[in-house]
Amino acid sequence: MSRLSGTGVLAELAVRTDRVRIPVWTVAVAGLTVLIASSYSTIYPTAESRQARAELISSPAATALAGPGYGLDDYTLGAMVANEIAGMTMVAVAIMSVLLVTRHLRAEEESGRTELVRAGVVGRYAGITAGLLSAALANVFVALLLVIGLLGVGLPPAGSLNMSAGVLVVGLVFTSLSALASQFTEHARTASGVGISAIIVAYLLRAVGDVQQGHSGSLLTWVSPIGWSQATRAYVDERWWPLLIGIVAAALTVACAYAAIGRRDVGAGLLPPRAGRAEASPRLTGVTALAARQQRGQILAWGVGVFALSLPIGSLGRQISDFIDQDPDLAQLLPGGAAAAADGAFALYLVFLVVMAAMYAVGAVISIRSEESSGRAEEALATPVSRVSWLGGQLAVIAGAAVAIAVAAGVGMGITAAFTLSDAGALGRLIGAALNTVPAVLVLVGSCAAVYGLIPRALPALWAFLGYVLVAGMFGEVLPDWFGVFSPFHYTPTLPAESFSATPLVVLLLLAAALFLAAVTGFQRRDVGR
């Protein structure tokens, strides 16, 4: 029997299993990118407005947040898209790749299904190959849809193909990194946390490197997969050779992952499990304490990542005010208008960071689903643990962590805003603005919980919903008013740019409570694992 025996059947099964996830991710990532690119053509219709935008992007804070800033001397719409959108698209594709690969590799082993499959005529490398093919297919679909969408917006073909290829290579690199990480740990949560941490490190290396050396990038830029793909200079003077670095790195990492499979048992990791006490620590008494311990890796990874992203955003306040002074017509894009340009921009960026906190919540709720599929939920519920306490304890940890990540975003923005604006009160205002988003965050977490409790198979669709919430929150000033009616941020006061109102927040809290109640009720009435 070949080591690849059964690969075709398992690959077909993997794609069929992802028949909802792959289209949802593809439409959400590529569609969001194309929608933002299309809005840029409306917001910045003239060369003068785009050149004024280039001055803002040339600042160190904007460089750390978005990218190295190629083509700023002649800031075309294509260069704007590559500089300001491509980096976030690459991060989204990297997250997609990590979650898909971890699910097919480590989660399948953790649940015991891999051992059952391997009992048949299935080679040692069939499972990893099938998982990699499914994730690679998702990345290819994103790149293809992205090319079609960018061409539809009217951008040049060469630049569109170059930028989409860069997104594809980033996805493949993190696909291979996730496959390798899945060989070292026994648990899917840990493997996902390692993958997310790698994305955060790659983004920070790119940010620091670009700030140090500008357009050429420093050594730190060239050790980041995101830096490699952004170095293609899409829509400026397309370079293809940096993509070879990513392709070679992905191939070498995949080879290491295959080699690691032969050195471990099915279900085990290369890293030996840490020896624990004979009896559980008193701190692990109860479902809530255990859930907090299980989630701590993901909480730390997402929290540090969001806080790190918030720091350069907070330092953009002065540049944004100068930008609006040069082109007052653009003040209509910000809540509060020209009088509160910096606060309006902070409010929009805060939505972006808070949606990232909700992304953690979606991944955490999906991990609860894995507890069911692995059979551990049934074992826990066979003890004197009720369904309400089992699910409620885990949701309490997830909701608390999502709120903490959102507040951390406000703290980070407030610290750098206070320094750059020489305004000590900016810290308090931005922390207050972050607390103002807590009801909306709880509604998003409650929506995830309700889908899990009532129709758990629809959990992948939550990624598309988060994409919609992000677009509605950040571009609500230029979109039709009805577009954002399903987003909780549509009803949240846009602090610190506008005045506070308690009524909508109370309504959102009541809605969040109703969603959590629906989640618990639905979980009580359905079969475990169904």
Coordinates of N, CA, C and O in Angstrom, one line a residue, residues 217-382:
G217 N 12.3 48.3 2.8 CA 12.1 47.3 3.8 C 13.4 46.9 4.5 O 14.4 46.8 3.8
S218 N 13.3 46.6 5.8 CA 14.5 46.1 6.5 C 14.5 44.6 6.5 O 13.7 43.9 5.9
L219 N 15.5 44.0 7.2 CA 15.6 42.6 7.3 C 14.4 42.0 7.9 O 13.9 40.9 7.5
L220 N 13.7 42.7 8.9 CA 12.5 42.2 9.5 C 11.4 42.0 8.4 O 10.6 41.1 8.5
T221 N 11.3 42.9 7.5 CA 10.3 42.8 6.4 C 10.5 41.5 5.6 O 9.5 40.9 5.3
W222 N 11.7 41.2 5.4 CA 12.0 40.1 4.5 C 12.0 38.7 5.2 O 12.3 37.7 4.6
V223 N 11.7 38.7 6.5 CA 11.4 37.4 7.1 C 9.9 37.2 7.4 O 9.5 36.3 8.1
S224 N 9.1 38.1 6.9 CA 7.7 38.0 7.0 C 7.0 37.6 5.7 O 7.2 38.2 4.7
P225 N 6.2 36.6 5.7 CA 5.4 36.2 4.5 C 4.6 37.3 4.0 O 4.4 37.5 2.7
I226 N 4.0 38.2 4.8 CA 3.2 39.3 4.4 C 4.1 40.3 3.7 O 3.8 40.9 2.7
G227 N 5.3 40.5 4.2 CA 6.3 41.4 3.6 C 6.7 41.0 2.2 O 6.9 41.8 1.3
W228 N 6.9 39.6 2.0 CA 7.2 39.1 0.7 C 6.2 39.5 -0.3 O 6.5 40.0 -1.4
S229 N 4.9 39.3 0.0 CA 3.9 39.5 -1.0 C 3.6 41.0 -1.2 O 3.3 41.3 -2.3
Q230 N 3.8 41.8 -0.2 CA 3.6 43.2 -0.4 C 4.7 43.8 -1.2 O 4.6 44.9 -1.9
A231 N 5.9 43.1 -1.2 CA 7.1 43.6 -1.9 C 6.9 43.4 -3.4 O 7.8 43.8 -4.2
T232 N 5.8 42.8 -3.9 CA 5.6 42.7 -5.3 C 5.2 44.0 -6.0 O 5.3 44.1 -7.2
R233 N 4.9 45.0 -5.2 CA 4.6 46.4 -5.7 C 3.5 46.3 -6.8 O 3.6 46.9 -7.9
A234 N 2.4 45.7 -6.4 CA 1.3 45.6 -7.4 C 0.8 47.0 -7.8 O 0.7 47.9 -6.9
Y235 N 0.4 47.1 -9.0 CA -0.1 48.4 -9.6 C 0.9 49.5 -9.7 O 0.6 50.6 -10.1
V236 N 2.2 49.2 -9.3 CA 3.2 50.2 -9.5 C 4.2 49.8 -10.5 O 4.3 50.4 -11.6
D237 N 5.1 48.8 -10.2 CA 6.0 48.2 -11.2 C 6.1 46.7 -10.9 O 7.1 46.3 -10.3
E238 N 5.1 46.0 -11.2 CA 4.9 44.6 -10.7 C 6.2 43.8 -10.7 O 6.8 43.7 -11.8
R239 N 6.5 43.3 -9.5 CA 7.6 42.4 -9.4 C 7.1 41.0 -9.0 O 6.3 40.9 -8.1
W240 N 7.6 40.0 -9.6 CA 7.1 38.6 -9.4 C 8.1 37.8 -8.5 O 7.6 36.8 -7.9
W241 N 9.3 38.2 -8.5 CA 10.3 37.3 -7.8 C 10.1 37.2 -6.3 O 10.4 36.1 -5.8
P242 N 9.6 38.2 -5.6 CA 9.4 38.0 -4.2 C 8.4 36.8 -3.9 O 8.5 36.2 -2.8
L243 N 7.5 36.5 -4.8 CA 6.6 35.4 -4.6 C 7.3 34.1 -4.5 O 6.8 33.1 -3.9
L244 N 8.5 34.0 -5.2 CA 9.2 32.8 -5.2 C 9.7 32.4 -3.8 O 9.8 31.2 -3.4
I245 N 9.9 33.5 -3.0 CA 10.4 33.2 -1.6 C 9.3 32.5 -0.8 O 9.5 31.5 -0.1
G246 N 8.0 33.0 -1.0 CA 6.9 32.4 -0.3 C 6.6 30.9 -0.8 O 6.3 30.0 0.0
I247 N 6.8 30.7 -2.1 CA 6.5 29.4 -2.7 C 7.6 28.4 -2.1 O 7.2 27.3 -1.7
V248 N 8.8 28.8 -2.1 CA 9.9 27.9 -1.6 C 9.7 27.7 -0.1 O 9.8 26.5 0.4
A249 N 9.3 28.7 0.7 CA 9.1 28.6 2.1 C 7.9 27.6 2.4 O 8.0 26.8 3.3
A250 N 6.9 27.7 1.6 CA 5.7 26.8 1.8 C 6.1 25.4 1.5 O 5.7 24.5 2.2
A251 N 6.9 25.2 0.4 CA 7.3 23.8 0.0 C 8.2 23.2 1.1 O 8.0 22.0 1.4
L252 N 9.1 24.0 1.6 CA 10.0 23.4 2.7 C 9.2 23.1 3.9 O 9.5 22.1 4.6
T253 N 8.3 24.0 4.3 CA 7.5 23.8 5.5 C 6.6 22.5 5.4 O 6.4 21.8 6.3
V254 N 6.0 22.4 4.2 CA 5.2 21.2 3.9 C 6.0 19.9 4.0 O 5.6 18.9 4.6
A255 N 7.3 20.0 3.5 CA 8.2 18.8 3.5 C 8.5 18.5 5.0 O 8.5 17.3 5.4
C256 N 8.6 19.5 5.8 CA 8.9 19.2 7.3 C 7.7 18.6 7.9 O 7.8 17.7 8.8
A257 N 6.5 19.1 7.5 CA 5.2 18.5 8.1 C 5.1 17.0 7.7 O 4.7 16.2 8.6
Y258 N 5.4 16.7 6.5 CA 5.3 15.3 6.1 C 6.4 14.5 6.8 O 6.1 13.3 7.2
A259 N 7.5 15.0 7.0 CA 8.6 14.3 7.7 C 8.2 14.1 9.2 O 8.5 13.0 9.8
A260 N 7.5 15.0 9.8 CA 7.1 14.9 11.2 C 6.0 13.8 11.4 O 6.0 13.2 12.4
I261 N 5.2 13.6 10.4 CA 4.1 12.6 10.5 C 4.8 11.2 10.8 O 4.2 10.4 11.5
G262 N 5.9 10.9 10.1 CA 6.5 9.6 10.3 C 7.2 9.5 11.6 O 7.7 8.4 11.9
R263 N 7.2 10.5 12.4 CA 8.0 10.4 13.7 C 7.0 10.5 14.9 O 7.5 10.7 16.0
R264 N 5.7 10.4 14.7 CA 4.8 10.4 15.8 C 3.7 9.4 15.6 O 3.4 9.0 14.5
D265 N 3.0 9.1 16.7 CA 1.8 8.2 16.6 C 0.6 9.0 16.3 O 0.5 10.3 16.5
V266 N -0.4 8.4 15.7 CA -1.7 9.0 15.4 C -2.3 9.5 16.7 O -2.4 8.7 17.7
G267 N -2.7 10.7 16.7 CA -3.4 11.3 17.9 C -2.4 12.0 18.8 O -2.8 12.7 19.7
A268 N -1.1 11.7 18.7 CA -0.1 12.3 19.5 C 0.6 13.5 18.8 O 0.4 13.6 17.6
G269 N 1.3 14.3 19.6 CA 2.1 15.3 19.0 C 3.6 15.1 19.2 O 4.0 14.3 20.1
L270 N 4.4 15.8 18.5 CA 5.8 15.7 18.7 C 6.3 16.2 20.0 O 7.2 15.7 20.6
L271 N 5.6 17.2 20.5 CA 5.9 17.7 21.8 C 5.3 16.8 22.9 O 4.0 16.6 22.8
P272 N 6.0 16.3 23.8 CA 5.4 15.4 24.8 C 4.4 16.2 25.7 O 4.7 17.4 26.0
P273 N 3.3 15.6 26.1 CA 2.4 16.3 27.0 C 3.0 16.6 28.3 O 3.8 15.9 28.9
R274 N 2.7 17.8 28.8 CA 3.3 18.2 30.1 C 2.7 17.4 31.2 O 1.5 17.2 31.3
A275 N 3.6 16.9 32.1 CA 3.1 16.1 33.2 C 2.3 17.0 34.2 O 2.7 18.1 34.5
G276 N 1.1 16.5 34.6 CA 0.3 17.3 35.5 C 0.2 16.6 36.8 O 0.8 15.5 37.1
R277 N -0.6 17.2 37.7 CA -0.8 16.6 39.0 C -1.7 15.4 38.9 O -2.4 15.2 38.0
A278 N -1.6 14.6 40.0 CA -2.5 13.5 40.1 C -3.9 13.9 40.2 O -4.9 13.2 39.7
E279 N -4.1 15.0 40.9 CA -5.5 15.6 41.0 C -5.5 17.0 40.5 O -4.5 17.7 40.5
A280 N -6.7 17.4 39.9 CA -6.8 18.7 39.3 C -6.6 19.8 40.3 O -7.0 19.6 41.5
S281 N -6.1 20.9 39.9 CA -5.9 22.1 40.8 C -7.3 22.6 41.1 O -8.2 22.5 40.4
P282 N -7.4 23.2 42.3 CA -8.7 23.8 42.7 C -9.1 24.9 41.8 O -10.3 25.2 41.6
R283 N -8.2 25.5 41.0 CA -8.5 26.6 40.1 C -9.2 26.0 38.9 O -9.8 26.8 38.1
L284 N -9.2 24.7 38.7 CA -9.9 24.1 37.5 C -11.3 23.5 37.9 O -11.9 22.8 37.1
T285 N -11.7 23.8 39.1 CA -13.0 23.3 39.6 C -14.1 24.0 38.8 O -14.2 25.2 38.8
G286 N -14.9 23.3 38.1 CA -16.0 23.8 37.4 C -15.7 24.0 35.9 O -14.6 24.1 35.5
V287 N -16.8 24.1 35.1 CA -16.7 24.2 33.7 C -16.0 25.6 33.3 O -15.2 25.6 32.4
T288 N -16.4 26.6 34.0 CA -15.9 28.0 33.6 C -14.4 28.0 33.8 O -13.7 28.5 32.9
A289 N -13.9 27.5 34.9 CA -12.4 27.6 35.1 C -11.7 26.7 34.1 O -10.6 27.1 33.5
L290 N -12.2 25.6 33.7 CA -11.6 24.7 32.7 C -11.6 25.4 31.4 O -10.6 25.3 30.6
A291 N -12.8 26.0 31.0 CA -12.9 26.7 29.7 C -11.9 27.8 29.6 O -11.3 28.0 28.6
A292 N -11.7 28.5 30.7 CA -10.7 29.6 30.7 C -9.3 29.1 30.5 O -8.5 29.7 29.7
R293 N -9.0 28.0 31.1 CA -7.7 27.4 30.9 C -7.5 26.9 29.4 O -6.4 27.1 28.8
Q294 N -8.5 26.3 28.9 CA -8.4 25.8 27.5 C -8.4 27.0 26.5 O -7.7 26.8 25.5
Q295 N -9.0 28.1 26.8 CA -9.0 29.2 25.8 C -7.9 30.2 26.0 O -7.8 31.1 25.2
R296 N -7.1 30.0 27.0 CA -6.1 31.1 27.3 C -5.1 31.4 26.2 O -4.7 32.5 26.0
G297 N -4.8 30.3 25.5 CA -3.8 30.6 24.4 C -4.4 31.4 23.3 O -3.8 32.4 22.8
Q298 N -5.7 31.1 22.9 CA -6.3 31.9 21.9 C -6.6 33.4 22.4 O -6.4 34.3 21.6
I299 N -7.0 33.5 23.6 CA -7.3 34.8 24.2 C -6.0 35.6 24.2 O -6.0 36.8 23.8
L300 N -4.9 35.1 24.6 CA -3.6 35.8 24.6 C -3.2 36.2 23.2 O -2.8 37.4 23.0
A301 N -3.3 35.3 22.2 CA -2.9 35.6 20.9 C -3.7 36.7 20.3 O -3.2 37.7 19.7
W302 N -5.1 36.6 20.4 CA -5.9 37.6 19.8 C -5.8 38.9 20.6 O -5.8 40.0 19.9
G303 N -5.7 38.9 21.9 CA -5.5 40.1 22.7 C -4.3 40.9 22.3 O -4.3 42.1 22.1
V304 N -3.2 40.2 22.3 CA -1.9 40.8 22.0 C -1.9 41.4 20.6 O -1.4 42.5 20.3
G305 N -2.5 40.6 19.6 CA -2.6 41.1 18.2 C -3.4 42.3 18.1 O -3.0 43.3 17.4
V306 N -4.6 42.4 18.7 CA -5.4 43.5 18.6 C -4.8 44.7 19.3 O -4.8 45.9 18.7
F307 N -4.2 44.5 20.4 CA -3.5 45.6 21.1 C -2.4 46.2 20.3 O -2.2 47.4 20.2
A308 N -1.6 45.3 19.7 CA -0.5 45.8 18.8 C -1.0 46.6 17.6 O -0.4 47.6 17.3
L309 N -2.1 46.1 17.0 CA -2.6 46.9 15.9 C -3.2 48.2 16.3 O -3.2 49.2 15.5
S310 N -3.7 48.3 17.5 CA -4.3 49.6 18.0 C -3.3 50.7 18.2 O -3.6 51.9 18.1
L311 N -2.0 50.3 18.5 CA -1.0 51.3 18.8 C -0.7 52.3 17.6 O -0.8 53.5 17.8
P312 N -0.4 51.7 16.4 CA -0.2 52.7 15.3 C -1.5 53.4 14.9 O -1.4 54.6 14.4
I313 N -2.7 52.8 15.1 CA -3.9 53.6 14.8 C -4.0 54.8 15.6 O -4.4 55.9 15.2
G314 N -3.7 54.7 16.9 CA -3.9 55.8 17.8 C -3.0 57.0 17.5 O -3.3 58.1 17.7
S315 N -1.8 56.7 16.8 CA -0.9 57.7 16.5 C -1.2 58.4 15.2 O -0.5 59.3 14.7
L316 N -2.4 58.1 14.5 CA -2.7 58.7 13.3 C -3.6 59.9 13.4 O -3.9 60.6 12.5
G317 N -3.9 60.3 14.7 CA -4.8 61.4 14.9 C -4.4 62.7 14.3 O -5.2 63.3 13.6
R318 N -3.2 63.1 14.5 CA -2.8 64.4 13.9 C -2.7 64.4 12.4 O -3.1 65.3 11.7
Q319 N -2.2 63.3 11.8 CA -2.2 63.2 10.4 C -3.6 63.2 9.8 O -3.8 63.8 8.7
I320 N -4.6 62.6 10.4 CA -5.9 62.6 9.9 C -6.5 64.0 9.9 O -7.2 64.5 9.0
S321 N -6.2 64.8 11.0 CA -6.7 66.2 11.0 C -6.1 67.0 9.9 O -6.8 67.8 9.3
D322 N -4.8 66.8 9.7 CA -4.2 67.6 8.6 C -4.7 67.2 7.2 O -4.9 68.0 6.3
F323 N -5.0 65.9 7.1 CA -5.6 65.4 5.9 C -6.9 66.0 5.5 O -7.2 66.4 4.4
I324 N -7.8 66.1 6.6 CA -9.1 66.7 6.4 C -9.0 68.2 6.1 O -9.7 68.8 5.3
D325 N -8.0 68.8 6.7 CA -7.8 70.3 6.4 C -7.4 70.5 5.0 O -7.8 71.5 4.4
Q326 N -6.7 69.6 4.4 CA -6.3 69.7 3.0 C -7.5 69.4 2.0 O -7.5 70.0 0.9
D327 N -8.3 68.5 2.4 CA -9.5 68.1 1.6 C -10.7 68.0 2.4 O -11.1 66.9 2.8
P328 N -11.4 69.2 2.7 CA -12.5 69.2 3.6 C -13.7 68.3 3.2 O -14.5 67.9 4.0
D329 N -13.8 68.1 1.9 CA -14.9 67.3 1.4 C -14.9 65.9 1.9 O -16.0 65.2 2.0
L330 N -13.8 65.4 2.3 CA -13.7 64.0 2.8 C -14.2 63.9 4.2 O -14.3 62.8 4.7
A331 N -14.5 65.0 4.9 CA -15.0 64.9 6.2 C -16.3 64.3 6.3 O -16.7 63.7 7.4
Q332 N -17.0 64.3 5.2 CA -18.4 63.6 5.2 C -18.3 62.1 5.3 O -19.3 61.4 5.6
L333 N -17.1 61.5 5.2 CA -16.9 60.1 5.3 C -16.7 59.7 6.8 O -16.8 58.5 7.1
L334 N -16.6 60.7 7.7 CA -16.3 60.4 9.1 C -17.4 60.8 10.0 O -18.1 61.9 9.7
P335 N -17.8 60.0 11.0 CA -18.8 60.5 12.0 C -18.3 61.7 12.7 O -17.1 61.8 13.1
G336 N -19.2 62.7 12.8 CA -18.8 63.9 13.5 C -18.3 65.0 12.6 O -18.2 66.2 13.0
G337 N -18.0 64.7 11.3 CA -17.6 65.7 10.3 C -16.2 66.2 10.6 O -15.4 65.7 11.4
A338 N -15.9 67.4 10.0 CA -14.5 68.0 10.1 C -14.2 68.4 11.4 O -13.0 68.5 11.8
A339 N -15.2 68.8 12.3 CA -14.9 69.3 13.6 C -14.3 68.2 14.5 O -13.6 68.6 15.5
A340 N -14.5 67.0 14.2 CA -14.0 65.9 15.0 C -13.4 64.8 14.1 O -13.8 63.7 14.2
A341 N -12.5 65.3 13.2 CA -12.0 64.3 12.2 C -11.2 63.2 12.9 O -11.4 62.0 12.5
A342 N -10.3 63.5 13.8 CA -9.5 62.4 14.4 C -10.4 61.5 15.2 O -10.3 60.3 15.1
D343 N -11.4 62.0 16.0 CA -12.3 61.2 16.8 C -13.1 60.3 15.9 O -13.4 59.2 16.2
G344 N -13.6 60.9 14.7 CA -14.4 60.1 13.8 C -13.6 58.9 13.2 O -14.1 57.8 13.0
A345 N -12.3 59.2 12.9 CA -11.5 58.1 12.3 C -11.2 57.0 13.4 O -11.2 55.8 13.1
F346 N -11.0 57.5 14.6 CA -10.8 56.5 15.7 C -12.0 55.7 15.9 O -11.9 54.5 16.2
A347 N -13.2 56.3 15.8 CA -14.5 55.5 15.9 C -14.6 54.4 14.8 O -15.0 53.3 15.1
L348 N -14.2 54.7 13.6 CA -14.3 53.7 12.5 C -13.2 52.6 12.7 O -13.5 51.4 12.5
Y349 N -12.0 53.0 13.1 CA -11.0 52.0 13.3 C -11.3 51.1 14.5 O -10.9 49.9 14.6
L350 N -12.0 51.7 15.5 CA -12.4 50.9 16.6 C -13.4 49.8 16.2 O -13.3 48.7 16.8
V351 N -14.2 50.1 15.3 CA -15.1 49.0 14.8 C -14.3 47.9 14.2 O -14.6 46.7 14.4
F352 N -13.3 48.2 13.4 CA -12.4 47.2 12.8 C -11.8 46.3 13.9 O -11.8 45.1 13.8
L353 N -11.3 46.9 14.9 CA -10.6 46.2 16.0 C -11.6 45.3 16.8 O -11.3 44.2 17.2
V354 N -12.8 45.9 17.0 CA -13.8 45.2 17.8 C -14.3 44.0 17.0 O -14.6 42.9 17.5
V355 N -14.4 44.1 15.6 CA -14.8 43.0 14.8 C -13.7 41.9 14.9 O -14.1 40.7 14.9
M356 N -12.5 42.2 15.1 CA -11.4 41.2 15.3 C -11.7 40.5 16.6 O -11.4 39.3 16.7
A357 N -12.1 41.2 17.7 CA -12.5 40.5 18.9 C -13.6 39.5 18.7 O -13.6 38.4 19.3
A358 N -14.6 39.9 17.8 CA -15.7 39.0 17.5 C -15.2 37.8 16.7 O -15.7 36.7 16.8
M359 N -14.1 38.0 15.9 CA -13.5 36.9 15.2 C -13.0 35.8 16.2 O -13.1 34.6 15.9
Y360 N -12.4 36.3 17.2 CA -11.9 35.4 18.3 C -13.1 34.6 18.8 O -13.1 33.4 19.0
A361 N -14.3 35.3 19.0 CA -15.4 34.6 19.6 C -16.0 33.6 18.6 O -16.4 32.5 19.1
V362 N -16.0 33.8 17.3 CA -16.4 32.8 16.4 C -15.6 31.6 16.4 O -16.1 30.4 16.5
G363 N -14.2 31.8 16.4 CA -13.4 30.6 16.5 C -13.5 29.9 17.8 O -13.5 28.6 17.8
A364 N -13.8 30.6 18.9 CA -13.9 29.9 20.2 C -15.2 29.1 20.3 O -15.3 28.0 20.8
V365 N -16.3 29.7 19.7 CA -17.6 29.0 19.7 C -17.4 27.7 18.8 O -18.0 26.7 19.1
I366 N -16.7 27.8 17.7 CA -16.5 26.7 16.8 C -15.7 25.6 17.6 O -16.0 24.4 17.4
S367 N -14.8 26.0 18.5 CA -14.1 25.0 19.3 C -15.0 24.3 20.3 O -14.7 23.2 20.6
I368 N -16.1 25.0 20.7 CA -17.1 24.3 21.5 C -17.7 23.2 20.7 O -18.0 22.1 21.3
R369 N -18.0 23.4 19.5 CA -18.6 22.4 18.6 C -17.6 21.2 18.5 O -18.1 20.1 18.5
S370 N -16.3 21.5 18.5 CA -15.4 20.4 18.4 C -15.4 19.5 19.7 O -15.1 18.3 19.6
E371 N -15.8 20.1 20.8 CA -15.9 19.4 22.0 C -17.0 18.3 21.9 O -17.0 17.2 22.4
E372 N -18.1 18.7 21.2 CA -19.2 17.8 20.9 C -18.7 16.7 20.0 O -18.9 15.5 20.2
S373 N -18.1 17.0 18.8 CA -17.8 16.0 17.8 C -16.7 15.1 18.4 O -16.7 13.9 17.9
S374 N -15.9 15.5 19.3 CA -14.8 14.6 19.9 C -15.4 13.6 20.9 O -14.7 12.7 21.3
G375 N -16.6 13.9 21.4 CA -17.2 13.1 22.4 C -16.9 13.5 23.8 O -17.5 13.0 24.8
R376 N -16.1 14.5 24.0 CA -15.8 15.0 25.4 C -17.0 15.7 26.0 O -17.1 15.7 27.2
A377 N -17.9 16.3 25.2 CA -19.0 16.9 25.8 C -19.9 15.9 26.4 O -20.5 16.1 27.5
E378 N -20.1 14.7 25.8 CA -21.0 13.7 26.3 C -20.4 13.2 27.6 O -21.1 12.9 28.6
E379 N -19.1 13.0 27.7 CA -18.4 12.5 28.9 C -18.7 13.5 30.1 O -18.9 13.1 31.2
A380 N -18.6 14.8 29.8 CA -18.8 15.8 30.8 C -20.2 15.9 31.3 O -20.5 16.0 32.5
L381 N -21.1 15.7 30.3 CA -22.6 15.8 30.6 C -23.1 14.5 31.3 O -24.2 14.5 31.9
A382 N -22.3 13.5 31.2 CA -22.6 12.2 31.9 C -22.4 12.4 33.4 O -22.9 11.5 34.2

